[in-house]
XYZ file of C-alpha atoms in Angstrom:
581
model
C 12.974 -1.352 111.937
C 12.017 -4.311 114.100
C 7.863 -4.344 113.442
C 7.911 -6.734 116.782
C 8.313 -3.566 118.435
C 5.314 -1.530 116.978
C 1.924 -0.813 119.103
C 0.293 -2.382 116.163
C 1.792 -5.606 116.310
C 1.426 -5.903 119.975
C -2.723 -5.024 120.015
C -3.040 -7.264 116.938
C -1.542 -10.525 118.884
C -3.427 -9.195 122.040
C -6.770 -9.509 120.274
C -6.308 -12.555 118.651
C -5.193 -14.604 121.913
C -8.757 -13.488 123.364
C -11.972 -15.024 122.651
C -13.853 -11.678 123.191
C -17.015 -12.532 120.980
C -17.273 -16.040 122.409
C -17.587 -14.764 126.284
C -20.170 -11.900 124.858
C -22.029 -14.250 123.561
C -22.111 -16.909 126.574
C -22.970 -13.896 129.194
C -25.892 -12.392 126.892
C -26.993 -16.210 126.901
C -26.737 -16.028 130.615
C -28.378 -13.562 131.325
C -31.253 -14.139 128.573
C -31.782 -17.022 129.697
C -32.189 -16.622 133.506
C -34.004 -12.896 132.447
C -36.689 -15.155 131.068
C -36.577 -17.708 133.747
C -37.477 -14.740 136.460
C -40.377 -13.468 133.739
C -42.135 -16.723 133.093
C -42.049 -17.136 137.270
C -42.829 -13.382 138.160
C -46.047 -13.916 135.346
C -47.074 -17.055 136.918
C -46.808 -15.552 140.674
C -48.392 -12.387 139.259
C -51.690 -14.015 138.419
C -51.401 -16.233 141.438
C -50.898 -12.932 143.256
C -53.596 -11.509 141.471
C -56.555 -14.332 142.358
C -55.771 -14.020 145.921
C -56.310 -10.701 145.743
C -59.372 -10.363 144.260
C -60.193 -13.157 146.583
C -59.792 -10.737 149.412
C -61.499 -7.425 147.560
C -64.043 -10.301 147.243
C -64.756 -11.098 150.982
C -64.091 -7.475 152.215
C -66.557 -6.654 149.555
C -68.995 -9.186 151.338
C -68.565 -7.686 154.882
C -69.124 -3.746 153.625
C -72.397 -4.926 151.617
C -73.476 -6.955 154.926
C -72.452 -3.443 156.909
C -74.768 -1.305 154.435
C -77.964 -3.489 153.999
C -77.432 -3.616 158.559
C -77.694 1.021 158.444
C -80.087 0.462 155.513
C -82.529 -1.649 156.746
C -81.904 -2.508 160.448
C -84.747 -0.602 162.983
C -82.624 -0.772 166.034
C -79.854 1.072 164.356
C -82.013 3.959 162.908
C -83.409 4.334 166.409
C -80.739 3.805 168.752
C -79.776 7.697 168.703
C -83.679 8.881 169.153
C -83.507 7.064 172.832
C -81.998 8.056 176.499
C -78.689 7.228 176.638
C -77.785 4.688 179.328
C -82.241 4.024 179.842
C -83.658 0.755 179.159
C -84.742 0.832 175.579
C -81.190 2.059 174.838
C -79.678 -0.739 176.453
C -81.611 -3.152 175.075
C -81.365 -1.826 171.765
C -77.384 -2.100 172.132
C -77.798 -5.546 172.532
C -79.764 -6.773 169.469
C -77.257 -4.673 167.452
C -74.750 -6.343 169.143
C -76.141 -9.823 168.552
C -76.475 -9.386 164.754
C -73.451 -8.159 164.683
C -72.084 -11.198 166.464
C -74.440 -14.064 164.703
C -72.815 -12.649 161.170
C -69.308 -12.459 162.459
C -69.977 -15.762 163.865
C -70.550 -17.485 160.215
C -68.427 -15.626 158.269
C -65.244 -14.475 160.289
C -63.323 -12.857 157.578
C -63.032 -9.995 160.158
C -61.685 -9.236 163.435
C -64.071 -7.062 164.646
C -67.528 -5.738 163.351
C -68.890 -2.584 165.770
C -71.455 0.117 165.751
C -70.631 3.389 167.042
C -73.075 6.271 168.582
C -71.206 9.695 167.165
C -73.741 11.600 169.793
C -72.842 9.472 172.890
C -69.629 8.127 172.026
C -70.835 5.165 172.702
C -69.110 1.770 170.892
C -70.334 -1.230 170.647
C -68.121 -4.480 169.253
C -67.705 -7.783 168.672
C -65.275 -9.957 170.656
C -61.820 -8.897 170.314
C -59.594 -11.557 169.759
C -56.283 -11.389 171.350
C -53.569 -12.680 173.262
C -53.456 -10.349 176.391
C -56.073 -7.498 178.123
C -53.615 -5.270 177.691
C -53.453 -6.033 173.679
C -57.473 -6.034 173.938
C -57.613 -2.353 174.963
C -54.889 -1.463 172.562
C -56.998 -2.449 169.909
C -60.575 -0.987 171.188
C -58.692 2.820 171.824
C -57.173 2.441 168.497
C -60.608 2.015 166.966
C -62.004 4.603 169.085
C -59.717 6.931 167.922
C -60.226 5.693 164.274
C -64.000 6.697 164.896
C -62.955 9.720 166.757
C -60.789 11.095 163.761
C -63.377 10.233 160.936
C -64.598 13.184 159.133
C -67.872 13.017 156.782
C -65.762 13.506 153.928
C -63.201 10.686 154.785
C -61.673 7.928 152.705
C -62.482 5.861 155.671
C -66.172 5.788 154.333
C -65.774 4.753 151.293
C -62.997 2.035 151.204
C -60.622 0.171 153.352
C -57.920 1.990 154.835
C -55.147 1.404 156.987
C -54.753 1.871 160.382
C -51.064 2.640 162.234
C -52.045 1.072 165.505
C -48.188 1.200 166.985
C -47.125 -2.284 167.188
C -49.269 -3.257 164.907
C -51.159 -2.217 161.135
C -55.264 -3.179 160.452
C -58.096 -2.192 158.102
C -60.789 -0.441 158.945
C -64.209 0.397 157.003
C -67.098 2.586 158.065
C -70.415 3.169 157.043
C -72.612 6.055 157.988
C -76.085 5.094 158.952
C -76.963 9.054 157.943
C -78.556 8.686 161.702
C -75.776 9.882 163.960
C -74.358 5.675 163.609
C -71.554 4.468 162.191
C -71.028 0.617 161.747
C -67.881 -0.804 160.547
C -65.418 -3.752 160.331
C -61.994 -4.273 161.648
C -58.704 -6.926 160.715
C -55.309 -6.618 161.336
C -53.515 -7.294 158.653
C -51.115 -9.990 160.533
C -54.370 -12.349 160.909
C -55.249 -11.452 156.966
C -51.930 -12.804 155.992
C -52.351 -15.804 157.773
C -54.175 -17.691 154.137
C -51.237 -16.230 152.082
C -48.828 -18.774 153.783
C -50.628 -21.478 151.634
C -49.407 -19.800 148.524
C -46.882 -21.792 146.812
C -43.739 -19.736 146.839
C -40.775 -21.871 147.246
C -39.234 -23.067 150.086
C -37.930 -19.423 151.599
C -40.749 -17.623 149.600
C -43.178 -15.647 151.486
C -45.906 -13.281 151.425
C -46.405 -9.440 152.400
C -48.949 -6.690 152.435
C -47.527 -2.926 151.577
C -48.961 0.725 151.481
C -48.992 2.834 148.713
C -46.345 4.115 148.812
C -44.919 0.582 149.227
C -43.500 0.327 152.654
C -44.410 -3.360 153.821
C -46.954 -3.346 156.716
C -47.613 -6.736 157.205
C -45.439 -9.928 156.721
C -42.201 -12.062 157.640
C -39.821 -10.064 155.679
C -37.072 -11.563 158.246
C -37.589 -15.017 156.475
C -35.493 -13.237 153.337
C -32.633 -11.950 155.545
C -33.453 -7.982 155.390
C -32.304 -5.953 158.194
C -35.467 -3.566 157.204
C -38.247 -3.671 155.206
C -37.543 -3.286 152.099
C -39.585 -0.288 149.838
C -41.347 -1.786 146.750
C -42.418 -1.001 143.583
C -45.999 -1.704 142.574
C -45.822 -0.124 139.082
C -43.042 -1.978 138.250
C -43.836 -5.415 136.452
C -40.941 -7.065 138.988
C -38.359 -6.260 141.114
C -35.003 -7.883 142.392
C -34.109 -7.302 145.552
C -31.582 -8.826 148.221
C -31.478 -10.239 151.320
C -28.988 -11.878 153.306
C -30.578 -15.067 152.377
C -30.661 -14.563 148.958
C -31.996 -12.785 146.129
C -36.250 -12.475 145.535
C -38.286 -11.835 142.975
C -41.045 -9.567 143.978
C -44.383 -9.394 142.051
C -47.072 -6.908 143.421
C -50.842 -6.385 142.921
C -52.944 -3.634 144.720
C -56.376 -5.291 146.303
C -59.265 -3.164 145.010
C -61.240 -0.755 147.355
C -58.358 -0.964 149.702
C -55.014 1.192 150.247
C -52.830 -1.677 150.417
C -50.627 -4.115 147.804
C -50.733 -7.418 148.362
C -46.668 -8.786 147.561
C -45.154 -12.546 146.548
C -41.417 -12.750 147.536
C -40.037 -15.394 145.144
C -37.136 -16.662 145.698
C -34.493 -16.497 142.410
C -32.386 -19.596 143.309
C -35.440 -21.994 143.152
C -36.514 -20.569 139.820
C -33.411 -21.369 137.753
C -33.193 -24.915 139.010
C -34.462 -25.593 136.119
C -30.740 -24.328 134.249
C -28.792 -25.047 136.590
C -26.501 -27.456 134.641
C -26.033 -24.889 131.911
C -25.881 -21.592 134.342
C -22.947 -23.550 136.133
C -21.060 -23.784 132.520
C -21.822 -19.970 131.769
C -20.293 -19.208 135.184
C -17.384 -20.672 134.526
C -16.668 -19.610 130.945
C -16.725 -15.926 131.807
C -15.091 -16.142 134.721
C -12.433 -17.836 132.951
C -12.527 -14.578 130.174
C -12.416 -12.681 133.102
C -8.932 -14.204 133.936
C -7.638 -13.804 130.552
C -9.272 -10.507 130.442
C -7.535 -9.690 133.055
C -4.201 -10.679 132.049
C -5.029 -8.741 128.925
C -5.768 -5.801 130.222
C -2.331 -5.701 132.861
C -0.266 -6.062 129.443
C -2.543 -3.314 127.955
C -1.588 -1.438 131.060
C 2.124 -2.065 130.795
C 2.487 -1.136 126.755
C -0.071 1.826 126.695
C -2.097 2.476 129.913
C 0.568 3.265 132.014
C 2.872 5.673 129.268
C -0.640 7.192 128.126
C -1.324 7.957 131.896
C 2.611 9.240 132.349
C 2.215 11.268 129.500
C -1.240 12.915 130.442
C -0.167 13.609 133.774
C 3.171 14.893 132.282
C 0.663 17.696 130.071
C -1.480 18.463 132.912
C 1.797 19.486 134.826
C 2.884 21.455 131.992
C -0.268 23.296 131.825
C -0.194 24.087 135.486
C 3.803 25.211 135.020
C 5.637 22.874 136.130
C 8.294 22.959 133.094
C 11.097 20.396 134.792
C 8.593 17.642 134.257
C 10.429 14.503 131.938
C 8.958 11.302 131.256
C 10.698 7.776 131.392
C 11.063 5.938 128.127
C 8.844 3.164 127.573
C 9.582 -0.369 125.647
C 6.810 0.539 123.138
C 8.388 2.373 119.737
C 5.698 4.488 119.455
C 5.639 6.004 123.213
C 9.705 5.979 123.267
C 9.460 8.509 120.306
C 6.370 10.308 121.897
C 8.393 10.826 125.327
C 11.700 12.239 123.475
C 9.817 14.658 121.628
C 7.723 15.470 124.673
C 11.064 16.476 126.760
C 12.675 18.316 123.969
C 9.346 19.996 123.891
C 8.946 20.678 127.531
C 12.789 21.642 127.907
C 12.570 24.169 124.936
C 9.451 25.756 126.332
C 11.247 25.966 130.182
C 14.098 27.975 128.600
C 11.997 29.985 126.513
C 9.556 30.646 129.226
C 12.559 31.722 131.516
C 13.471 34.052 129.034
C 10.506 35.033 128.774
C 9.549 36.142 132.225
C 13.076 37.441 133.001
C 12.674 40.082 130.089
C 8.947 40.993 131.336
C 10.811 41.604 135.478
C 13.550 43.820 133.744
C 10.763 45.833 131.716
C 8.716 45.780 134.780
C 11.673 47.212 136.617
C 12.351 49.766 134.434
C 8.932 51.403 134.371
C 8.659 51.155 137.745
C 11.617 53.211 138.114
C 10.612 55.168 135.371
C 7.549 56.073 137.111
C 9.299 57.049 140.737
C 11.732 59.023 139.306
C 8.380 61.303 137.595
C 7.789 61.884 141.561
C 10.745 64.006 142.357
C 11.069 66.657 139.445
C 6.964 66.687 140.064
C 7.439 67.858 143.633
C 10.626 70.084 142.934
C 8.475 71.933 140.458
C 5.759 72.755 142.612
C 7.860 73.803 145.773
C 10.562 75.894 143.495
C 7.143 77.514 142.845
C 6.113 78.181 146.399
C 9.100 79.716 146.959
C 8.787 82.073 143.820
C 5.752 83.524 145.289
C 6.849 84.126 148.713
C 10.070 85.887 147.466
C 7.289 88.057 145.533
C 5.957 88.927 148.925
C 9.639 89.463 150.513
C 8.790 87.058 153.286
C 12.203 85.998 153.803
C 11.589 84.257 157.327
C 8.936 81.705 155.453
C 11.255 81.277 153.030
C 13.556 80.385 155.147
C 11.735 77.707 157.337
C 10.032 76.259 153.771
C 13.817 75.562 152.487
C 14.679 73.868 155.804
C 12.235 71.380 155.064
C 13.107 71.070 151.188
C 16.425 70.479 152.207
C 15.288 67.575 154.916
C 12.665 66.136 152.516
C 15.048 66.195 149.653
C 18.027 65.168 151.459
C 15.372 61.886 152.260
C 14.668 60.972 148.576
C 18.315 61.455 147.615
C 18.876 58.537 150.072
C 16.116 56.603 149.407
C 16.866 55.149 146.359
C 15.405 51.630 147.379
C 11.587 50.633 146.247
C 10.335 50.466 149.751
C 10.290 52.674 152.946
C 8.842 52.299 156.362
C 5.342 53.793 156.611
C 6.854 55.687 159.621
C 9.435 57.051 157.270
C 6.834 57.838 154.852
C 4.577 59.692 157.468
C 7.493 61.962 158.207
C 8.215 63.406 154.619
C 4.139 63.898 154.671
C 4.570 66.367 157.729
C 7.499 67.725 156.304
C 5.331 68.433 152.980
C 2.549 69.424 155.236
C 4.464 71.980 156.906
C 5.721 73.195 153.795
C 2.131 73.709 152.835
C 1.209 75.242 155.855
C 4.067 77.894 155.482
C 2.672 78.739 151.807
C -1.139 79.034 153.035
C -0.791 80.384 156.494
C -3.851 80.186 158.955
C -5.533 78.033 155.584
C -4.062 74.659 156.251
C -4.455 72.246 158.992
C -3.888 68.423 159.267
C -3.364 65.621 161.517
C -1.599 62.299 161.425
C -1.951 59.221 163.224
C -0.271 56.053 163.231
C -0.831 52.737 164.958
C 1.902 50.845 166.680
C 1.845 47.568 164.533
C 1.686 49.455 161.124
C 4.973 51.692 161.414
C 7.584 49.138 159.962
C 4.810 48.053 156.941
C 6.952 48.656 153.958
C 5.463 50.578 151.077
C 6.648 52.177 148.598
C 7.951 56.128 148.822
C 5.906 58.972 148.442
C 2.812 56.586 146.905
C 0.650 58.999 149.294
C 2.042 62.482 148.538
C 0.073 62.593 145.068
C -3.422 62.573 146.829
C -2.029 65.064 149.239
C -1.166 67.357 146.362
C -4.171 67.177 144.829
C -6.509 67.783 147.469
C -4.670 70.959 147.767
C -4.807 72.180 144.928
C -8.432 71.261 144.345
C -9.749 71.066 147.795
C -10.557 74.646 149.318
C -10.717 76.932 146.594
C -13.280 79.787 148.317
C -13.329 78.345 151.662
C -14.261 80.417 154.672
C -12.959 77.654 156.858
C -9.075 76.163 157.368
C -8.800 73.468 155.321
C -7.824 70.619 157.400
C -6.622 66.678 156.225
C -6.423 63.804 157.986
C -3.803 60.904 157.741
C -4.707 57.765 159.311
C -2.409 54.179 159.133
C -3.880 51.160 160.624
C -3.856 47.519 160.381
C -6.936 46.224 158.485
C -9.074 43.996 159.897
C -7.275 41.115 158.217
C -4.051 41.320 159.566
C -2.341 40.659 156.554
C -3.616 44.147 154.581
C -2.325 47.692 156.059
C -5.179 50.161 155.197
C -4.265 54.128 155.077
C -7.019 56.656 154.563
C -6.938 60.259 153.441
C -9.556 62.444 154.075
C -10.122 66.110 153.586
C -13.224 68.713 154.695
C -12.639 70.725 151.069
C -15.121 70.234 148.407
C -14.438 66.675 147.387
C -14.905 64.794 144.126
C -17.409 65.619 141.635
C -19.976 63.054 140.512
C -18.180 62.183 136.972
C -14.779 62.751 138.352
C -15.896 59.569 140.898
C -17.751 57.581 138.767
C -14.005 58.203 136.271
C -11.990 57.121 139.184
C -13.848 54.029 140.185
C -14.597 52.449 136.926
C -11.138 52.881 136.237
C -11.536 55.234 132.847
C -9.379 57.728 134.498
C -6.000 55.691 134.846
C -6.572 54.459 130.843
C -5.961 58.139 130.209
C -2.254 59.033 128.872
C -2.572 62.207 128.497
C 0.060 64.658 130.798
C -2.909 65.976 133.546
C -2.974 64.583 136.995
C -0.181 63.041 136.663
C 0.732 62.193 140.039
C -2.463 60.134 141.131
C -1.973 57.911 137.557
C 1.605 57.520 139.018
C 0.435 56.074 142.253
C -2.215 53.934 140.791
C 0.119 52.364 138.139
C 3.163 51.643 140.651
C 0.797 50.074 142.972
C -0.653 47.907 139.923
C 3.412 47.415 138.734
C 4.090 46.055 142.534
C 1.445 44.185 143.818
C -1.246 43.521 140.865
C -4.487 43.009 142.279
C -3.380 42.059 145.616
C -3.595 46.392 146.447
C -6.183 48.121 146.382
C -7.396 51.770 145.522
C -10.978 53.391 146.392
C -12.615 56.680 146.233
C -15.221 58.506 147.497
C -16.600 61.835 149.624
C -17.214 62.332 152.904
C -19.971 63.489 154.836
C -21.142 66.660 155.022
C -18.188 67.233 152.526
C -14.678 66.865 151.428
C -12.296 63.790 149.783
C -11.840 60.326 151.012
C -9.200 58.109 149.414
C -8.044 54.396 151.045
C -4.988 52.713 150.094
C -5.135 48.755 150.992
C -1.724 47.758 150.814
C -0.515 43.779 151.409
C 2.012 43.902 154.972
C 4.209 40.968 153.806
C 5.399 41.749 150.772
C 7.891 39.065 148.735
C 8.233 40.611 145.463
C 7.064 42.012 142.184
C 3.723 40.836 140.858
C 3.000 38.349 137.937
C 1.639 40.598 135.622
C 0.218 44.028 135.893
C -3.774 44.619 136.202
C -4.833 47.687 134.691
C-alpha cells in the first residue's frame, strides 16, 4: 500500500506548502488598520461637521428670534389687517414693514428672502429676490405663495425650518404667526446655504451636501464624486462607505437642529490612508500573492476531491431520482477509486433488483386485473339466466325469445373481447344491448337514451367498466315508481382534450345521504366484503389501470335520481405505477 496515494497524505502536503495563517493575519492587519484610518477621519469630520452645523441652527436661530420680536412688538404689523386694503394707510403701512424687513436683511443676509404675508388679502410683501433671470424671480415668489397658501395653523412650518420642493430647486422656509391674520417669515435655498460649506477642508475631491430625513440629498455637487444619482444616506449610522466612479467616500452626517435637513461631509478614502500607503501597498501584494497560491491550491483540491465528491453527489441524486445506469469514472485518489467501485456494484445490484422488482409487481398487477374482469361475466350471466327464469314463469315465450337474441350478441362480444380495451363505441353498443334486455324484463318501466360525440367513439376504455352502475341503478333505482324509469348515457370529450368524461344519470330515487358521503370518502371501496360487487370492480380496475390519472364521482340529481361521471385519460400508454386506493 503506497501511502503517496492516500487523501491524507495529499491534504497534509497541501497545507503545509500554504502560508494560510500568515495571509490571515496580513489582511486582518489591512483592514484594521485602514478601519481605523476611516474612524479617526470620519470622528474628526464629524465634529467639523458638527460646528458648522450648529453654526447654521445658530444664525437661522437669529433670523426666527428677529421674525418673532418684528409680530411681537412691531405696530404696523398688528395693524396692517384692521385697514382698507389697497387705501392709503394700508399702503403706507406695507412699506415700513417692508423697510424693516429690508434694513435687517440688509446687515445680516443669512437669508434669501424675509416677507410678511396678509392671510385676509393675500397680500405678500418681500424682500428683494435674488436671482439670475425674471423668470427664476417669479418661480421663487409663486413657490412661496403657495408655501403660505398651504400652511395650516397646526403646521410644522410654524415652528421650525422646513423644506421646500420648489421643482428645480430645494429652500427653507420659516413662518411666524403674528396671531393678527400676518404671517412673517424667512426664505434660503439651500444651493446659496451651501455656498460656506465649500471652505470646509475635505480633501481635494471632498465635498459637502445637505439631505432630508429620510436622507435623499437635496442640495450639493454630488457629481464631483462620480454618482450617476444621488446617493441615499444614513444619518443614524456613525459612517458610511459609499462609491462613486471617482472613488470611494466616507460620509459623516449631522442633522442641524430646528430644521428637517442633515447637513453631510463626503470624504474622500484615498486621501485618508496616505498616511499607510507604503505599508497598504505591501498588504496588497502579500494577499494577492496567497490568492495565487490559494488558487492553485484550491484547483488541486478540485482535481483530488472536489470534482469526485461532486461526481459522486450528482451520481446519488440520479439514483434517487431513478436513474439506475448511472457509473462513475475512477479517480487517481485511493480513497474515491474504492468509493466509486463500491458505488457501481451498489447502483448495478439495486438496477437488477429494482427490475425484478417492478416486473413481479406488472405480472401481479396483471393478474388481478384479469382476475377482476373475468368477476364481470359470470356476474352478468347470473343475473340474465335469472331474467329469463322469470319470464319462462310467465310463459312469455316471444320475450324470451328476443332477450336470448341479445344474450347471444352481447355474449358472443365478450367471448371475443378478450383484450383490456374496447372502443367506447363498442362499449355503447353492449349497453343498448343490456338496455334492451332490461327493457324486455320491465316492459313499459324502462326507458333510456344514449348519446355519443364524434371525437370520443374510438377513446379506448376498458370493457363493460360502465355496465356495473347500469345494474345498480336498476336494481335500486325505481322501486315504487309511478313513472318509467328512464337513464341517460352521455360520452363527450372533457374540456381538456386529453380526459374523455362519460356521465350516467337516472330519474329513480338516487343515493342516500350515507351511501354518498361512503362513496366519496372512499370507505365504500375499502370494503371486502361480497355486496355490490360490481361497482368495487369498476372502481378497482380503473385504480389497477390508470392510478390517479381516472377519476370517479358521485352524486344526485335534481329534483331526483343518480348521477355518476367517469373521467377517463384518451391517450392511454400503459399500466399505472402503482395502484391508489
Amino acid at each position: 500500500m503506497n501511502p503517496k496515494g492516500s487523501l491524507r497524505f495529499k491534504l497534509t502536503i497541501g497545507f503545509i506548502t500554504i502560508t494560510l495563517p500568515l495571509v490571515i493575519l496580513l489582511i486582518y492587519s489591512n483592514f484594521t488598520a485602514s478601519g481605523s484610518v476611516r474612524e479617526q477621519a470620519a470622528e474628526s469630520n464629524k465634529n467639523m461637521i458638527t460646528l458648522y452645523s450648529n453654526q447654521i441652527e445658530t444664525t437661522l436661530g437669529i433670523e426666527a428670534n428677529f421674525l418673532y420680536d418684528l409680530t411681537s412688538h412691531d405696530a404696523d404689523i398688528l395693524s396692517l389687517n384692521n385697514m382698507v386694503y389697497n387705501s392709503a394707510d394700508y399702503t403706507l403701512t406695507k412699506m415700513r414693514i417692508l423697510n424693516s424687513l429690508s434694513r435687517y436683511n440688509r446687515f445680516n443676509n443669512s437669508v434669501d428672502i424675509q416677507f410678511a404675508y396678509s392671510k385676509v388679502n393675500r397680500d405678500l410683501v418681500h424682500t428683494p429676490i435674488r436671482s439670475n433671470s425674471y423668470e427664476e424671480t417669479m418661480a421663487i415668489k409663486q413657490c412661496i405663495q403657495d408655501t403660505l397658501d398651504r400652511a395650516a395653523p397646526d403646521s410644522p412650518a410654524f415652528k421650525e425650518w422646513m423644506t421646500v420642493d420648489c421643482g428645480g430647486f430645494y429652500a427653507l422656509s420659516r413662518i411666524v404667526d403674528s396671531g393678527y391674520g400676518m404671517y412673517l417669515g424667512a426664505w434660503v435655498q439651500l444651493d446659496h446655504l451651501m455656498i460656506p460649506l465649500e471652505l470646509i477642508q475635505l480633501g481635494g475631491e471632498g465635498f459637502s451636501a445637505l439631505a432630508n430625513s429620510e436622507g435623499r440629498l437635496l442640495a450639493g455637487r454630488f457629481d464631483i464624486g462620480g454618482f450617476k444619482d444621488p446617493p441615499l444616506i444614513n444619518s443614524n449610522a456613525g459612517y458610511q462607505r459609499l462609491k462613486g466612479e471617482n472613488g470611494t467616500y466616507v460620509v459623516v452626517s449631522n442633522p442641524i437642529d430646528s430644521t428637517d435637513v442633515t447637513l453631510i461631509a463626503f470624504i474622500p478614502e484615498e486621501g485618508m490612508l496616505d498616511t499607510i500607503y507604503r505599508f497598504r501597498k505591501v498588504i496588497i501584494w502579500i494577499p494577492l500573492f496567497a490568492l495565487v497560491l490559494l488558487s492553485l491550491y484550491l484547483v488541486y483540491l478540485n482535481s483530488i476531491i472536489l470534482r469526485p465528491m461532486n461526481a459522486l453527489l450528482k451520481g446519488m441524486r440520479k439514483l434517487k431520482r431513478g436513474d439506475w445506469a448511472i457509473r462513475l469514472n475512477n479517480t487517481p485518489s485511493r480513497e474515491f477509486h474504492v468509493v466509486t467501485e463500491t458505488f457501481n456494484d451498489m447502483a448495478q445490484q439495486i438496477q437488477k433488483l429494482k427490475i425484478n422488482v417492478y416486473e413481479e409487481q406488472i405480472r401481479t398487477h396483471k393478474a388481478e386485473l384479469k382476475h377482476l374482469q373475468l368477476q364481470i361475466n359470470p356476474h352478468f350471466l347470473l343475473n340474465s339466466i335469472n331474467v329469463i327464469y322469470n319470464l319462462a314463469q310467465l310463459k312469455n315465450f316471444s320475450v324470451i325469445q328476443a332477450m336470448c337474441l341479445n344474450l347471444v350478441k352481447y355474449f358472443r362480444f365478450t367471448t371475443k373481447t378478450s383484450q383490456p380495451f374496447v372502443s367506447l363505441s363498442q362499449e355503447m353498443e353492449h349497453m343498448d344491448s343490456y338496455l334492451c334486455i332490461q327493457q324486455l324484463r320491465f316492459p313499459g318501466r324502462l326507458t333510456f337514451r344514449i348519446e355519443i360525440e364524434e371525437d370520443a367513439k374510438e377513446v379506448p376504455i376498458p370493457p363493460l367498466i360502465v355496465q356495473p352502475f347500469i345494474e345498480n341503478a336498476i336494481k335500486y333505482g325505481f322501486d315504487f315508481m309511478e313513472n318509467p324509469f328512464h337513464i341517460e348515457i352521455k360520452a363527450m370529450i372533457d374540456a381538456d382534450p386529453r380526459f374523455c368524461r362519460i356521465v350516467i344519470a337516472d330519474n329513480g330515487c338516487g343515493f342516500s345521504d350515507e351511501m354518498l358521503d361512503s362513496l366519496r370518502s372512499g370507505r365504500y371501496f375499502q370494503l371486502t366484503n361480497d355486496q355490490h360487487l360490481g361497482i368495487w370492480n369498476s372502481y378497482h380496475r380503473l385504480q389497477l389501470l390508470y392510478g390517479q390519472a381516472a377519476r370517479l364521482n358521485f352524486g344526485n340529481c335534481d329534483p331526483s335520481g343518480a348521477l355518476i361521471e367517469l373521467r377517463i385519460p384518451v391517450n392511454f400508454s400503459g399500466q399505472s405505477d402503482k395502484p391508489q386506493y
